[in-house]
Rosetta silent file (secondary structure, phi, psi, omega in degrees, C-alpha in Angstrom):
SEQUENCE: XXXXXXXXXXXXXXXXXXXXXXXXXXXXXXXXXXXXXXXXXXXXXXXXXXXXXXXXXXXXXXXXXXXXXXXXXXXXXXXXXXXXXXXXXXXXXXXXXXXXXXXXXXXXXXX
SCORE:     score description
SCORE:     0.000 S_00000001
   1 L     0.000   15.865  174.561   -1.910   15.501   -6.969 S_00000001
   2 H    72.962 -120.645 -171.979    1.729   15.917   -7.854 S_00000001
   3 H   -55.899  -39.083 -176.208    3.873   12.842   -7.346 S_00000001
   4 H   -64.722  -24.456  179.082    1.003   10.324   -7.602 S_00000001
   5 H   -70.035  -14.483 -178.849    0.255   11.500  -11.168 S_00000001
   6 H   -75.911   -9.108 -178.610    3.639   10.106  -12.245 S_00000001
   7 L   -98.564  148.088 -177.018    2.351    6.526  -11.982 S_00000001
   8 L   -83.483   88.543  174.403    0.403    4.768  -14.744 S_00000001
   9 L  -124.705  158.460 -178.153   -3.053    4.304  -13.275 S_00000001
  10 L   -57.615  147.510  174.146   -6.412    4.829  -15.010 S_00000001
  11 L   -61.043  148.991  178.666   -7.711    8.378  -15.361 S_00000001
  12 L    91.239   -4.244  175.968  -10.306    9.247  -12.764 S_00000001
  13 L   -67.360  130.683 -177.561   -8.510    7.530   -9.869 S_00000001
  14 L   -97.124  116.137  179.844   -9.137    9.668   -6.773 S_00000001
  15 L   -91.407  139.689  178.942   -6.034   10.187   -4.627 S_00000001
  16 E  -122.893  139.332  178.866   -6.344   10.896   -0.892 S_00000001
  17 E   -72.191  120.820  177.722   -3.556   12.259    1.312 S_00000001
  18 E   -97.771    0.482 -179.862   -2.430    9.546    3.755 S_00000001
  19 E    95.644  150.341  177.386    0.113   11.859    5.422 S_00000001
  20 L    64.971   24.308 -179.247    3.863   12.257    5.112 S_00000001
  21 L    85.513   -3.225  179.600    3.674   12.714    1.349 S_00000001
  22 E   -85.931  134.729  179.151    2.022    9.301    0.867 S_00000001
  23 E  -116.964  146.221 -176.999   -1.084    9.241   -1.342 S_00000001
  24 E  -126.788  142.196  176.584   -3.763    6.521   -1.411 S_00000001
  25 E  -141.266  124.894  174.108   -6.329    5.593   -4.090 S_00000001
  26 E   -75.422  122.482 -177.782   -9.010    2.904   -3.905 S_00000001
  27 E   -92.301  -39.793  177.249   -8.864    1.084   -7.260 S_00000001
  28 E  -162.115  154.637 -178.884  -11.702   -1.405   -6.759 S_00000001
  29 E  -160.180  147.898  169.249  -13.728   -2.794   -3.894 S_00000001
  30 E  -142.109  165.424  179.211  -16.383   -5.227   -2.771 S_00000001
  31 L   -55.821  -31.757 -175.374  -17.227   -6.198    0.819 S_00000001
  32 L   -84.252  -22.547 -171.450  -15.032   -9.315    0.495 S_00000001
  33 E  -158.685  146.644  177.091  -11.965   -7.715   -1.151 S_00000001
  34 E  -143.306  148.168  176.538  -10.457   -4.335   -1.992 S_00000001
  35 E  -121.048  130.635 -174.092   -7.488   -3.112   -4.061 S_00000001
  36 E  -134.481  135.702  174.245   -5.700    0.119   -3.105 S_00000001
  37 E   -96.755  139.068  174.663   -2.723    1.978   -4.623 S_00000001
  38 E  -125.274  118.107  178.775   -0.252    3.771   -2.333 S_00000001
  39 E  -100.161  125.747 -176.725    2.192    6.255   -3.923 S_00000001
  40 E  -116.735  137.350  168.288    5.294    7.024   -1.826 S_00000001
  41 L   -76.857  163.440  174.127    7.955    9.693   -2.234 S_00000001
  42 L   -55.919  130.274 -178.438   11.548    8.564   -1.660 S_00000001
  43 L    84.830   -4.377  179.768   11.904    8.138    2.107 S_00000001
  44 L   -64.396  144.102 -174.609    8.128    8.028    2.590 S_00000001
  45 E  -121.462  134.166  165.040    6.980    5.913    5.525 S_00000001
  46 E   -99.657   99.875 -172.699    3.935    3.760    6.130 S_00000001
  47 E   -57.392  153.555  177.290    4.194    3.806    9.944 S_00000001
  48 E   -54.639  131.964 -179.706    3.963    0.580   11.951 S_00000001
  49 E  -160.682  173.069  174.422    0.308   -0.381   12.387 S_00000001
  50 L  -144.321  158.899  177.224   -2.008   -3.388   12.430 S_00000001
  51 L  -154.995  158.898 -175.802   -5.520   -4.209   11.252 S_00000001
  52 L   -74.718   -5.550 -176.932   -7.689   -7.337   11.280 S_00000001
  53 L   -82.477  148.012  166.319   -7.549   -7.666    7.460 S_00000001
  54 E   -77.360  136.923 -179.951   -5.224   -9.955    5.509 S_00000001
  55 E  -125.261  131.200  172.568   -3.096   -7.737    3.243 S_00000001
  56 E  -117.710  129.885 -175.837   -1.242   -8.765    0.104 S_00000001
  57 E  -123.404  137.594  176.929    1.091   -6.132   -1.385 S_00000001
  58 E  -118.255  129.763  178.084    2.734   -5.907   -4.814 S_00000001
  59 E   -86.130  100.750 -178.403    5.624   -3.492   -5.462 S_00000001
  60 E   -80.645  -31.085  178.545    4.637   -1.939   -8.808 S_00000001
  61 E  -147.627  147.752  173.096    7.399    0.695   -8.726 S_00000001
  62 L    86.104 -160.849 -177.501   10.416    1.400   -6.526 S_00000001
  63 E  -147.751  134.470 -173.294   11.972   -0.548   -3.659 S_00000001
  64 E  -126.376  142.773  166.815   10.674   -0.835   -0.093 S_00000001
  65 E   -91.281  120.248 -174.016   12.003   -1.788    3.309 S_00000001
  66 E  -116.569  129.756  176.545    9.180   -3.875    4.769 S_00000001
  67 E  -119.489  125.770  177.433    8.836   -4.814    8.441 S_00000001
  68 E  -130.628  117.961  179.521    6.310   -7.437    9.556 S_00000001
  69 L    49.626   45.176  175.376    6.226   -8.498   13.214 S_00000001
  70 L    83.834   -8.237  177.535    9.823   -7.305   13.760 S_00000001
  71 E   -95.959  126.609 -177.953   11.262   -9.034   10.645 S_00000001
  72 E  -112.876  139.011  177.958   12.645   -6.594    8.053 S_00000001
  73 E  -143.427  159.953  174.080   13.294   -7.316    4.369 S_00000001
  74 E  -101.315  127.715 -179.521   13.934   -5.341    1.190 S_00000001
  75 E  -118.668  116.202 -178.642   11.291   -5.882   -1.499 S_00000001
  76 E   -86.584  174.196  174.674   12.148   -4.636   -5.024 S_00000001
  77 L   -51.426  132.953 -179.150    9.912   -3.776   -7.988 S_00000001
  78 L    91.723  -11.181  179.083    7.978   -6.902   -8.978 S_00000001
  79 L   -87.159  170.366 -179.907    8.176   -8.356   -5.471 S_00000001
  80 E  -150.560  166.389  176.325    5.334   -8.961   -3.078 S_00000001
  81 E  -154.261  158.375  178.640    4.566   -9.766    0.548 S_00000001
  82 E  -121.540  135.464  177.338    1.613  -10.861    2.676 S_00000001
  83 E  -108.609  118.199  178.213    0.674   -9.412    6.060 S_00000001
  84 L   -66.738  162.371  178.504   -1.323  -11.776    8.309 S_00000001
  85 L   -56.533  136.198  174.539   -4.347  -10.461   10.223 S_00000001
  86 L    65.346   10.390  177.216   -3.441   -8.177   13.160 S_00000001
  87 L   -76.595  136.884  176.489    0.332   -8.370   12.424 S_00000001
  88 L   -73.937  123.864 -175.738    2.299   -5.201   13.254 S_00000001
  89 E  -150.238  159.853  177.422    3.768   -3.958    9.953 S_00000001
  90 E  -167.658  169.015 -179.310    5.094   -0.914    8.125 S_00000001
  91 E  -138.375  158.235  169.841    7.155    0.154    5.111 S_00000001
  92 E  -133.844  129.870  179.028    9.749    2.724    4.084 S_00000001
  93 E   -80.119  116.866  178.773   10.221    3.703    0.427 S_00000001
  94 L   -78.868  -15.485  171.679   13.923    3.445   -0.416 S_00000001
  95 L  -154.042  170.219  178.647   13.099    5.288   -3.653 S_00000001
  96 L   -53.121  133.967 -175.161    9.900    6.761   -5.102 S_00000001
  97 E  -152.047  168.383 -179.975    7.491    3.863   -5.254 S_00000001
  98 E  -134.945  122.761  173.586    4.016    2.461   -5.765 S_00000001
  99 E  -104.775  139.625  170.676    2.432   -0.355   -3.765 S_00000001
 100 E  -112.652  112.426 -176.138   -0.734   -2.108   -4.891 S_00000001
 101 E  -108.010  138.870  171.916   -2.375   -3.597   -1.798 S_00000001
 102 E  -113.147  136.474  179.553   -5.271   -6.042   -1.612 S_00000001
 103 E  -123.703  136.429  172.282   -7.243   -6.331    1.627 S_00000001
 104 E  -133.846  128.068   -8.294   -9.709   -9.007    2.670 S_00000001
 105 L   -69.269 -178.138  179.226  -12.256   -8.201    3.836 S_00000001
 106 L   -55.263  143.421  172.530  -12.573   -4.629    2.484 S_00000001
 107 L   -88.333   95.973 -177.667  -11.118   -1.819    4.640 S_00000001
 108 H   -63.974  -22.667  178.600  -14.222    0.286    5.128 S_00000001
 109 H   -67.426  -13.572  177.872  -12.092    2.997    6.802 S_00000001
 110 H   -91.509   -5.307 -178.037  -10.661    3.767    3.332 S_00000001
 111 L   -92.377    0.000    0.000  -14.086    4.475    1.775 S_00000001
């Protein structure tokens, strides 16, 4: 899958094209909680969107510009952020990066 193979994730992880060069892989899931990896090329965008799930994100690689409900911040490798339910949010990768997102409840649209 190209760029997504450059990140250290277990073999057998199935990457799905999320558009714009961004790749997504479900790492683990139960109805109550799910963990998903998102691999971004430099300049890759997670467009503004919202969903009813609480989302917690960890920056495993790279640096991201994160916007949540109109507030923008820069989150470096090792940083994290939480998106409340139904909050309008999006990201831009300032360099090649990897986000590990947890959603509660599970995002069935990713299965």
